[in-house]
Coordinates of C-alpha atoms and ligand atoms in Angstrom, one line a residue:
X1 CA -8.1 51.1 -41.2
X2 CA -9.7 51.1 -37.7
X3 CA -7.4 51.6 -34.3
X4 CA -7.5 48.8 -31.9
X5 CA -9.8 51.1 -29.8
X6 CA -12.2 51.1 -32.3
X7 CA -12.7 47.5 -32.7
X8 CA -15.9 46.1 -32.0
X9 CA -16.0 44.6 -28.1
X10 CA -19.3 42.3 -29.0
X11 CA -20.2 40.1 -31.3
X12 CA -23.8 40.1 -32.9
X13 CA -26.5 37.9 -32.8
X14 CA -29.0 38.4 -35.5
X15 CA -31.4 35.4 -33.9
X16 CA -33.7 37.2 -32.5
X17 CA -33.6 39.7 -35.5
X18 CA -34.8 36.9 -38.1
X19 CA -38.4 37.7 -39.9
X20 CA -39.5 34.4 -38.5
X21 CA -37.6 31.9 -35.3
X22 CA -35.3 29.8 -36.8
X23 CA -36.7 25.8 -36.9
X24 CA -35.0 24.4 -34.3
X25 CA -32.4 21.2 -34.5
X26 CA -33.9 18.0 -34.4
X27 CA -33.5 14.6 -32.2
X28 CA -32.9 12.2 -35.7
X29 CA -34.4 9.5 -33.7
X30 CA -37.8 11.2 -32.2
X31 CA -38.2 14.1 -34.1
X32 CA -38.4 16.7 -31.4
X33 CA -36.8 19.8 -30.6
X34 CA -32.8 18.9 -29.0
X35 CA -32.7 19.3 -25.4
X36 CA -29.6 21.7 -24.9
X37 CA -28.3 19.2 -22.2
X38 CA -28.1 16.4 -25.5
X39 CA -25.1 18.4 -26.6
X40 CA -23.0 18.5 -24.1
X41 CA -21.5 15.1 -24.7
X42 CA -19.6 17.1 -27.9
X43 CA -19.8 21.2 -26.8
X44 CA -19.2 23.2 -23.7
X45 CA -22.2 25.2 -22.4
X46 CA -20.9 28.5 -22.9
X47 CA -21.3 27.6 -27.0
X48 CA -24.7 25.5 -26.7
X49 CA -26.1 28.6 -24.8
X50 CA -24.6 31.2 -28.0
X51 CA -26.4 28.9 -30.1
X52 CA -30.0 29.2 -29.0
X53 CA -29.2 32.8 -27.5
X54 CA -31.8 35.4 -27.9
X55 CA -29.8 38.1 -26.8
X56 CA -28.5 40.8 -29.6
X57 CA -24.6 41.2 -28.6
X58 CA -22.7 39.0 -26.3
X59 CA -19.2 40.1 -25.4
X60 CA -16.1 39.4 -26.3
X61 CA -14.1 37.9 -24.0
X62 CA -11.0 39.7 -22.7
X63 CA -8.9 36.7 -23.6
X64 CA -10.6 36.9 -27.1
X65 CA -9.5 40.4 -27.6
X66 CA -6.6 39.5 -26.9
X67 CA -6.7 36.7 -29.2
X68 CA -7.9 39.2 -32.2
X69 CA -4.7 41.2 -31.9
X70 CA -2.7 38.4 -32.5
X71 CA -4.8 37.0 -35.3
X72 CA -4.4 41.1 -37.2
X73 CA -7.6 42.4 -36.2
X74 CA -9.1 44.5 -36.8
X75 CA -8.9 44.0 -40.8
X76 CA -8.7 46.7 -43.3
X77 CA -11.1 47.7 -45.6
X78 CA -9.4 48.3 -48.7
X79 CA -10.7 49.6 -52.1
X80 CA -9.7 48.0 -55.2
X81 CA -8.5 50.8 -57.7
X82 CA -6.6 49.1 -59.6
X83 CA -9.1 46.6 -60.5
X84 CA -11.8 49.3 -61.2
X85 CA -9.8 50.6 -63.8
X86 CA -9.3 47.4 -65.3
X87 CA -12.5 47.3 -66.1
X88 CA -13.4 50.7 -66.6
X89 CA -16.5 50.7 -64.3
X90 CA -18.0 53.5 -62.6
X91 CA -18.3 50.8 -59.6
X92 CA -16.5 51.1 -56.3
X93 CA -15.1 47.9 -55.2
X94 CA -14.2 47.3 -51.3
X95 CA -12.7 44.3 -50.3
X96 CA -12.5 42.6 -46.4
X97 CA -9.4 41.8 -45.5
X98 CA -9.7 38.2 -43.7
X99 CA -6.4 36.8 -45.6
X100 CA -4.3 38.9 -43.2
X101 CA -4.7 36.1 -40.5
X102 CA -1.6 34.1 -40.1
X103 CA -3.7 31.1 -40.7
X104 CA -4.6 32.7 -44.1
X105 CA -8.6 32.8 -43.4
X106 CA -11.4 34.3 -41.5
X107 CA -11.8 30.9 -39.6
X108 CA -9.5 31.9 -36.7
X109 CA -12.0 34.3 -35.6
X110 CA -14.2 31.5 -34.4
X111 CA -11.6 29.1 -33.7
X112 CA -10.0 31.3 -31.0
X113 CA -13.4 32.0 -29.4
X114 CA -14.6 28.3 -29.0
X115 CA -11.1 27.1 -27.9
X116 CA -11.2 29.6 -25.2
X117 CA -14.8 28.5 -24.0
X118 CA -13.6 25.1 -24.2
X119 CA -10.7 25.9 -22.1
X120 CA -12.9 27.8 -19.3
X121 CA -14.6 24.6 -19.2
X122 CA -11.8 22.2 -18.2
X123 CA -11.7 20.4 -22.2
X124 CA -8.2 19.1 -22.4
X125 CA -8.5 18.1 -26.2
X126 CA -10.4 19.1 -29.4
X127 CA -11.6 17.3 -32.3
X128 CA -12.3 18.4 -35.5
X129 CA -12.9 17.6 -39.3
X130 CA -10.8 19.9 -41.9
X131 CA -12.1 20.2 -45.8
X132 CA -9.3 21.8 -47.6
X133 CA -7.3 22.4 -44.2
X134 CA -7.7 26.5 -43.6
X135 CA -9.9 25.7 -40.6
X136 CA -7.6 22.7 -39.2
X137 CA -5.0 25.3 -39.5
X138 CA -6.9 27.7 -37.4
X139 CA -8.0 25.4 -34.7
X140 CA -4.6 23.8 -34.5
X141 CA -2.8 27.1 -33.8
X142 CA -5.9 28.7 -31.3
X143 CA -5.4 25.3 -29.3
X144 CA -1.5 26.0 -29.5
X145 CA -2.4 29.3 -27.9
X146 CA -4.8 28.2 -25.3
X147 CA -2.7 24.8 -24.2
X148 CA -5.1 22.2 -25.8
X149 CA -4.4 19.5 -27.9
X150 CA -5.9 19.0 -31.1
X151 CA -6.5 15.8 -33.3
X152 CA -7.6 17.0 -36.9
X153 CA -9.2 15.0 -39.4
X154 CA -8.5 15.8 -42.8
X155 CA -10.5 14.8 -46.0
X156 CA -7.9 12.2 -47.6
X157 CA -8.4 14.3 -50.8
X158 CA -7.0 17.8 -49.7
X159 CA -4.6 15.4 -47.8
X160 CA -2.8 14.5 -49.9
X161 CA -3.3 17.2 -52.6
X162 CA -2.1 19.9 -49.7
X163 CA 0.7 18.7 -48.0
X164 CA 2.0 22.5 -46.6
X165 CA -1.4 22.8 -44.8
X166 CA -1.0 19.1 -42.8
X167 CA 2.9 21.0 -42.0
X168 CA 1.1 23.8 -40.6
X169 CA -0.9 22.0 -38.4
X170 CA 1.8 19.9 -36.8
X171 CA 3.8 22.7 -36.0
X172 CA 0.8 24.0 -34.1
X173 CA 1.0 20.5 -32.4
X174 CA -1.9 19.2 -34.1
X175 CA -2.6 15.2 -34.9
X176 CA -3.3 15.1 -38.3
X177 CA -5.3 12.4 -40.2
X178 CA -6.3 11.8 -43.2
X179 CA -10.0 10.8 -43.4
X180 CA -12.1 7.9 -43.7
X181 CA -8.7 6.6 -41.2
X182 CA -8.3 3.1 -39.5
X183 CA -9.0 5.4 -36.0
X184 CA -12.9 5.0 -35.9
X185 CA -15.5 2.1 -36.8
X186 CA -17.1 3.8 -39.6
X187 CA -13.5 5.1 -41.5
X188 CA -12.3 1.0 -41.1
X189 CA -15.6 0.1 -42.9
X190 CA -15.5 3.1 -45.0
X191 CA -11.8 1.8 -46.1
X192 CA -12.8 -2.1 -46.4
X193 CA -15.1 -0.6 -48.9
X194 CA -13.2 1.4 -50.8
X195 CA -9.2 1.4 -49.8
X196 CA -8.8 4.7 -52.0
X197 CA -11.7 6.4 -50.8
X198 CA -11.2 10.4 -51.3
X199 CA -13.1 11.4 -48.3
X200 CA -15.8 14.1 -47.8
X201 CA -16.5 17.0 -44.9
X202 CA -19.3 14.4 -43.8
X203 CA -17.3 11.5 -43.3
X204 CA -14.9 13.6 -41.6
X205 CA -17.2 15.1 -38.9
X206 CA -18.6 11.4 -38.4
X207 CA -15.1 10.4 -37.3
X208 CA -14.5 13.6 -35.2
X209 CA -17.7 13.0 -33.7
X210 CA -16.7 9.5 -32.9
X211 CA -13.4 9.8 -31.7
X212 CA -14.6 12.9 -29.3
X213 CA -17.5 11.1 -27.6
X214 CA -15.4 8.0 -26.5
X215 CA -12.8 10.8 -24.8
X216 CA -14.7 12.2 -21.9
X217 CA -11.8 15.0 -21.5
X218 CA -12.1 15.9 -25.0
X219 CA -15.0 17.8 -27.0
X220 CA -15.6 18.4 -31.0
X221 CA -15.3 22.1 -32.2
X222 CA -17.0 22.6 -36.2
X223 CA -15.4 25.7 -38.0
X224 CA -18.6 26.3 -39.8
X225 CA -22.6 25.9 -40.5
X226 CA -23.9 26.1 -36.9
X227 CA -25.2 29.8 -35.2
X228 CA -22.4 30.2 -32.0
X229 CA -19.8 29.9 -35.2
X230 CA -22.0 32.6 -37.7
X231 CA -21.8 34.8 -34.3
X232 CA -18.1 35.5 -33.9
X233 CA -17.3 36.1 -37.4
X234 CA -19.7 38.6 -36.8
X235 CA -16.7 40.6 -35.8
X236 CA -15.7 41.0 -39.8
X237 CA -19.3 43.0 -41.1
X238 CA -19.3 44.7 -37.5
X239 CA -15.8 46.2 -38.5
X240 CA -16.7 46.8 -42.0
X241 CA -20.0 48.6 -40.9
X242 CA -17.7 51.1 -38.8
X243 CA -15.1 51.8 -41.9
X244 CA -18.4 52.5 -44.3
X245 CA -19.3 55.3 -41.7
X246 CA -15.8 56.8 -41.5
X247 CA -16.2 56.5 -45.2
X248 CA -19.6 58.1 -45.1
X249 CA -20.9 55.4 -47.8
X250 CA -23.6 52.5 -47.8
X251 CA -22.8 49.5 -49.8
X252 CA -25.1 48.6 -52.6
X253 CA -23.9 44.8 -53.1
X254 CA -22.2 42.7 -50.1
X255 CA -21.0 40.1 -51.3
X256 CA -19.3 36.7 -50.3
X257 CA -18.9 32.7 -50.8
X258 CA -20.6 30.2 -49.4
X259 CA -19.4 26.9 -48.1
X260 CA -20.7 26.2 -45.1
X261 CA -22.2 29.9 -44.8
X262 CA -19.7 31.4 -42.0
X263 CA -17.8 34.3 -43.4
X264 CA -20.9 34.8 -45.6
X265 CA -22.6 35.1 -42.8
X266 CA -19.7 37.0 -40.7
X267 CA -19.5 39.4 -43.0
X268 CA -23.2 40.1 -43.7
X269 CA -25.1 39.9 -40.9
X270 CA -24.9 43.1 -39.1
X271 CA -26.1 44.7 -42.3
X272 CA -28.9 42.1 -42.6
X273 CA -30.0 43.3 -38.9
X274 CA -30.0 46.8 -40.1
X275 CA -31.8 45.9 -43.4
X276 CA -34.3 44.3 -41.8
X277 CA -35.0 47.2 -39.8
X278 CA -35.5 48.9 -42.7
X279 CA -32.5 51.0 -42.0
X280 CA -30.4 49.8 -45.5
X281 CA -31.1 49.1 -48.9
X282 CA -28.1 47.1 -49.8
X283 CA -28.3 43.3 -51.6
X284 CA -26.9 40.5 -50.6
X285 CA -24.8 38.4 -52.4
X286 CA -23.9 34.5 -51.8
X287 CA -21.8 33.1 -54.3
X288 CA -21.0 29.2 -54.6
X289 CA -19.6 26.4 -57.3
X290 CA -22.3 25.0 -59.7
X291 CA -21.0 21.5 -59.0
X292 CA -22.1 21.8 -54.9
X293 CA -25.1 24.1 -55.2
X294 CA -26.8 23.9 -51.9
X295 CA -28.6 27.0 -52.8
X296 CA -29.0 27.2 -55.7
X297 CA -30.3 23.7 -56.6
X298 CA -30.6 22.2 -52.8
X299 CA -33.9 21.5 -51.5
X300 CA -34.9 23.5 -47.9
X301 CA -35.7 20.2 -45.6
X302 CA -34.1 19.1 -42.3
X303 CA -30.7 17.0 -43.0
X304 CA -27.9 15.5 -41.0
X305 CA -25.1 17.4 -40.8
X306 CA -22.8 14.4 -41.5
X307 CA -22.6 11.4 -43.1
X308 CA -23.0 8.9 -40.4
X309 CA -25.9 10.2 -39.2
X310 CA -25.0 11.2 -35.8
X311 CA -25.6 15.1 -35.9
X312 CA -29.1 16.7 -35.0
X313 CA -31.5 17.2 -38.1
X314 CA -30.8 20.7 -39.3
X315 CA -33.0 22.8 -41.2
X316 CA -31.1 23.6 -44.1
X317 CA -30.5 23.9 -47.7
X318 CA -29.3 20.4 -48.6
X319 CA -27.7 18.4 -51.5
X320 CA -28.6 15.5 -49.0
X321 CA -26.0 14.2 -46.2
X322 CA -24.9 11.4 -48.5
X323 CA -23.5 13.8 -51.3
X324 CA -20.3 13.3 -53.1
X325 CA -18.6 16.7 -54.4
X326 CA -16.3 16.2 -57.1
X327 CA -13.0 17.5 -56.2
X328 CA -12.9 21.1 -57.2
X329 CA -10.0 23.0 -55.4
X330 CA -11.9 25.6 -53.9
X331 CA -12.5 22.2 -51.0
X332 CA -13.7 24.5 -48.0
X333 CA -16.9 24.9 -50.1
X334 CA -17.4 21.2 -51.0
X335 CA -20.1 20.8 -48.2
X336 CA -23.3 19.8 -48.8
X337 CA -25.8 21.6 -46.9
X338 CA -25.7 25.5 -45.6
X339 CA -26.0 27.3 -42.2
X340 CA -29.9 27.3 -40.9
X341 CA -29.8 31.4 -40.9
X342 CA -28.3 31.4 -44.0
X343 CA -30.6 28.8 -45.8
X344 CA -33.6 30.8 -43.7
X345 CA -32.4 34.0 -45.0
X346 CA -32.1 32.9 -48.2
X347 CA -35.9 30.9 -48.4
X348 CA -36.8 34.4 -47.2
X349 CA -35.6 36.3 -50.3
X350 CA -33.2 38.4 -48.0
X351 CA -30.2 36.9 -49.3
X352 CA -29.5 36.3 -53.4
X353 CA -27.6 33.2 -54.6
X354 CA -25.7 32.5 -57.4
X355 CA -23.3 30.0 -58.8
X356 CA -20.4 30.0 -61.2
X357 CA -18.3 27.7 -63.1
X358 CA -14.3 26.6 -61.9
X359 CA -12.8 28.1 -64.7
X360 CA -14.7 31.6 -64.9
X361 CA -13.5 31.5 -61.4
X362 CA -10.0 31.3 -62.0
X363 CA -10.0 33.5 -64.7
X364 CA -11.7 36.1 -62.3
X365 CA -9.4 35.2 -59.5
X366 CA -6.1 35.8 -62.1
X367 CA -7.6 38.9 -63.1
X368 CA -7.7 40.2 -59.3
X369 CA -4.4 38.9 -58.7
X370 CA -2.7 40.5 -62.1
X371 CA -4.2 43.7 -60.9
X372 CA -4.4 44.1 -57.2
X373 CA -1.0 41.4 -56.6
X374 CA -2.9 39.1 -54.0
X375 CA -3.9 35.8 -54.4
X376 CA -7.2 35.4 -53.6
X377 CA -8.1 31.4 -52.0
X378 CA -10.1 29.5 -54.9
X379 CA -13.2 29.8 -52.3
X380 CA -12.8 33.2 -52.5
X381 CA -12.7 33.8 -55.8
X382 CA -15.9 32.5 -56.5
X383 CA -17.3 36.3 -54.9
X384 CA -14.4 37.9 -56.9
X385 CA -16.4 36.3 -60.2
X386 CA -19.6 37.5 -58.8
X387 CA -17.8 40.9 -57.5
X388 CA -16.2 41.7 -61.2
X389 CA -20.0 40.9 -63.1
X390 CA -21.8 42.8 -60.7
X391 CA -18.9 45.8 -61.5
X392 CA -19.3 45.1 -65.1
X393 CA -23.6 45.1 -64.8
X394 CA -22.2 48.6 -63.0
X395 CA -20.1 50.0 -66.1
X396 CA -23.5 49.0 -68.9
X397 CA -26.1 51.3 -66.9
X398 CA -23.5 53.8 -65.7
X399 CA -24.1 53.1 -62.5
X400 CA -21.8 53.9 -59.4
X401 CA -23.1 51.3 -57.6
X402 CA -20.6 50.4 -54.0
X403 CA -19.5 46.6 -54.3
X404 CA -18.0 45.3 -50.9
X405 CA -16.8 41.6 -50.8
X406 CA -15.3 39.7 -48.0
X407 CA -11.9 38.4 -49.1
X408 CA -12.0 35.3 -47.0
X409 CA -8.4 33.9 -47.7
X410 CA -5.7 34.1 -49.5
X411 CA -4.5 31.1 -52.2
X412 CA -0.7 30.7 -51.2
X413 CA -1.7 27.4 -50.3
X414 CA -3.8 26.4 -53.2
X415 CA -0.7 27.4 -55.6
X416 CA -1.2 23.8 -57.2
X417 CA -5.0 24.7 -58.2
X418 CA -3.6 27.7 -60.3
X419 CA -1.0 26.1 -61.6
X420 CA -3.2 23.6 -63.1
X421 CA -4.9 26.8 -64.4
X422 CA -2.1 28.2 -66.1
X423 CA -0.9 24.5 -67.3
X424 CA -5.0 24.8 -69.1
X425 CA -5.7 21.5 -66.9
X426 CA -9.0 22.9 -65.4
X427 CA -12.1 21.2 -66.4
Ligands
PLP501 C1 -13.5 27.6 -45.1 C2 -13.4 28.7 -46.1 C3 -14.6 29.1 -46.8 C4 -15.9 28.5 -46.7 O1 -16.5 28.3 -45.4 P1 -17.6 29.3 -44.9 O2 -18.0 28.7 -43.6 O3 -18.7 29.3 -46.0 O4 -17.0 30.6 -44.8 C5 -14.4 30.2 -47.7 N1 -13.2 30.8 -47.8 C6 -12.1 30.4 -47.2 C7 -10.8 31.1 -47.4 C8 -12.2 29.4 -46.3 O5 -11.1 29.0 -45.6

C-alpha cells in the first residue's frame, strides 16, 4: 500500500524517451503530418498539446488528485500467495490493483483527466464509443462528477449482451445507444444494410465522431489507443514502481493485456523509460486473444482508427480498419489496431507479444479466482494466462523469477461470459 502522500503528483511521458520519434498522425486526404489546430473540431487543447508533448512529466491537476481519491487511488500492490502455491512455483506473483475503481477498470484514470480538460475549456457535452462498456462507465460517471453530459455509443453486441453496464451508465446520466443507431448517416446506412448488425469499436467511434462534430458545444473523448490517454494511466506503473522500492525488488516480467494498449501501456511505461536507460532488465509482456491479433499477426502500416474513415492515419499495428472481431467476451480488446508507442515499442523488440486462446483463458481466469477469490475481467485474464505460464516456465528451471501483472478489471459484469464457461458453451 502507498499513503495518499506518496502518490505520484505527475504523470509520465515516455515520448521523448522512445529509441526513435514516433511517426506522426496523418491527414487521410494529403498525406501530411496533422496540423494540431485540425483537431480541435473533436479535442480541447490542453489534450492535443499532451499528445505531441515532449516534455517528461506533466502535472496532475489538483482537481485530478482529487479526482484519484475518489476513484481508490492509489492502488495496491498485492502479491498473489495463494496462487503461487497452487502451482508450486518458486515465482513471485504481484498483481495491480485497477479493479478497485468503482467503475471496475483502470479507464477512470483517463476518463477523469480528459473530462476535466474538457471542462476548463467550456465543452458542455462528450461523445464517446463504448466496446464492452467499462470505459462508457467511466466517462459517464467522470462527466457526472465534473457537470458534463455524456452521450455514449455502445457496440449493439455488448449492448445487448451487458445490460447492467447500459444501467450503470444512466445512472451517471449518460445517453446510451446502441451502435450502428438511426442517430448518424453512416449507422442508418449501416442498418439499411444489415438491420441486425452486431456493431464494432470502429463503427462506434465513426458515429461518436459524427454526432460530436455537428455539436459545436460538445467534443469526443476516446478511452484508449492515442498518447494523452497512454499518459495518465501512467499513474498505475508510476505507483507500482514506488511499492517495488519499498519492496526492495525489481520485476523480471510486467505483464498486461492489450486491447487498445492503455493499461498496457499505463502500467509499463515508467519501467520502459528506465529500461531504456539501461537502468532495468525486466521484460515486457503484452498479452492479446488469437482471434484479434494486432500484434501478433497485424501488419505495422498507417490505418484509420475507425471505420468510416474520419480519424487521422495512425501508425499502428493493424488488422485493417474494416475488421470484424468475432464476439469473444473479453469485448474491450476487440479492437483492431494498437496504440502508436505500443506498436513502435513492440516493432522495436522492447515489448514481447503473445496470444492465447478463449478457453485457456478462462480456465486461467477460474483458477485465479478459485484461489485468490476475485474475479478477474475476461480482458484481464488473458495476462492472468500469460502470468500463470510464465510462473510455471518459473517452477521447470527453478527460477525465482518476480512476475507483476496489471489487473485491469474485475469480471462482476462479465458473469454471463463465465457462466457460459461453466455451462462448457465456450468455443
Ligand atoms: C478496456 C479494457 C481493456 C483493454 O483496453 P486497453 O486500452 O488495452 O487497456 C483491458 N481490461 C479492461 C478491464 C478494460 O476495461
Amino acid at each position: 500500500m502507498l499513503s495518499l502522500e506518496e502518490m505520484p503528483k505527475k504523470w509520465y511521458n515516455i515520448l521523448p524517451d522512445l529509441p526513435e520519434p514516433l511517426p506522426p498522425p496523418l491527414n487521410p486526404a494529403t498525406k501530411e503530418p496533422i496540423a494540431p489546430s485540425d483537431l480541435e473540431v473533436i479535442f480541447p487543447k490542453a489534450l492535443i498539446a499532451q499528445e505531441m508533448s515532449s516534455e517528461n512529466y506533466i502535472d496532475i491537476p489538483e482537481e485530478v488528485l482529487d479526482a484519484y481519491q475518489m476513484i481508490t487511488r492509489p492502488s495496491p500492490l498485492q502479491r498473489a500467495v495463494r496462487l503461487e502455491e497452487k502451482l508450486k512455483t518458486p515465482a513471485k506473483i504481484y498483481f495491480k490493483r485497477e479493479d478497485l475503481s468503482p467503475a471496475g477498470s483502470h479507464k477512470t484514470n483517463t476518463a477523469f483527466a480528459q473530462t476535466y480538460y474538457n471542462l476548463k475549456e467550456g465543452v458542455e457535452k462528450l461523445t464517446t464509443e463504448t466496446g464492452a462498456g467499462q470505459w462508457g462507465t467511466a466517462l459517464s460517471m467522470a462527466c457526472n462528477h465534473f457537470g458534463l453530459k455524456c452521450e455514449v455509443f455502445m457496440v449493439r453486441a455488448s449492448y445487448d449482451q451487458k445490460p447492467y453496464r447500459k444501467v450503470m451508465m444512466r445512472l451517471f446520466g449518460a445517453d446510451v445507444s446502441p451502435s450502428p443507431s438511426n442517430l448518424t448517416e453512416f449507422g442508418k446506412k449501416l442498418l439499411a444494410e444489415d438491420k441486425n448488425h452486431p456493431g464494432s469499436l470502429g463503427i462506434a467511434i465513426s458515429e461518436a465522431l459524427q454526432v460530436c462534430v455537428k455539436d459545436e458545444k460538445a467534443k469526443y473523448s476516446l478511452g484508449s489507443v492515442l498518447n494523452h490517454v497512454m499518459l495518465h494511466q501512467t499513474i498505475i506503473g508510476q505507483e507500482a514502481m514506488l511499492q517495488f522500492q519499498k519492496l526492495g525488488e525489481q520485476p523480471d516480467y510486467l505483464v498486461g493485456c492489450v486491447g487498445g494498449g492503455s493499461n498496457f501501456a499505463g502500467f509499463t511505461f515508467p519501467f520502459i523509460g528506465q529500461k531504456l536507460k539501461g537502468k532495468l532488465d525486466t521484460e515486457f509482456v503484452a498479452v492479446e486473444p488469437t482471434v484479434v491479433p494486432t500484434l501478433t499477426g497485424g501488419k505495422y502500416e498507417y490505418d484509420f482508427g475507425d471505420t468510416a474513415e474520419m480519424t487521422p492515419l495512425l501508425m499502428m499495428y493493424t488488422l485493417g480498419h474494416a475488421f470484424v472481431p468475432s464476439p469473444i467476451h473479453a469485448g474491450g480488446l476487440r479492437y483492431h489496431g494498437a496504440a502508436p508507442t505500443v506498436s513502435a515499442l513492440t516493432n522495436a523488440g522492447i515489448v514481447k507479444a503473445v496470444a492465447y486462446q478463449q478457453k485457456e483463458v478462462f480456465d486461467a481466469a477460474a483458477m485465479f479466482a478459485r484461489a485468490e477469490g476475485i474475479v478477474p475481467a475476461p480482458e484481464t485474464a488473458h495476462a492472468v494466462k500469460a502470468v500463470i505460464d510464465l510462473a510455471l516456465e518459473a517452477k521447470e528451471k527453478n527460477e525465482e523469477k518476480i512476475i507483476a501483472f496489471n489487473f485491469s478489471g474485475h469480471g462482476l459484469l462479465d458473469l454471463a461470459g463465465y457462466e457460459h464457461y461453466l455451462d462448457g458453451n465456450l468455443e
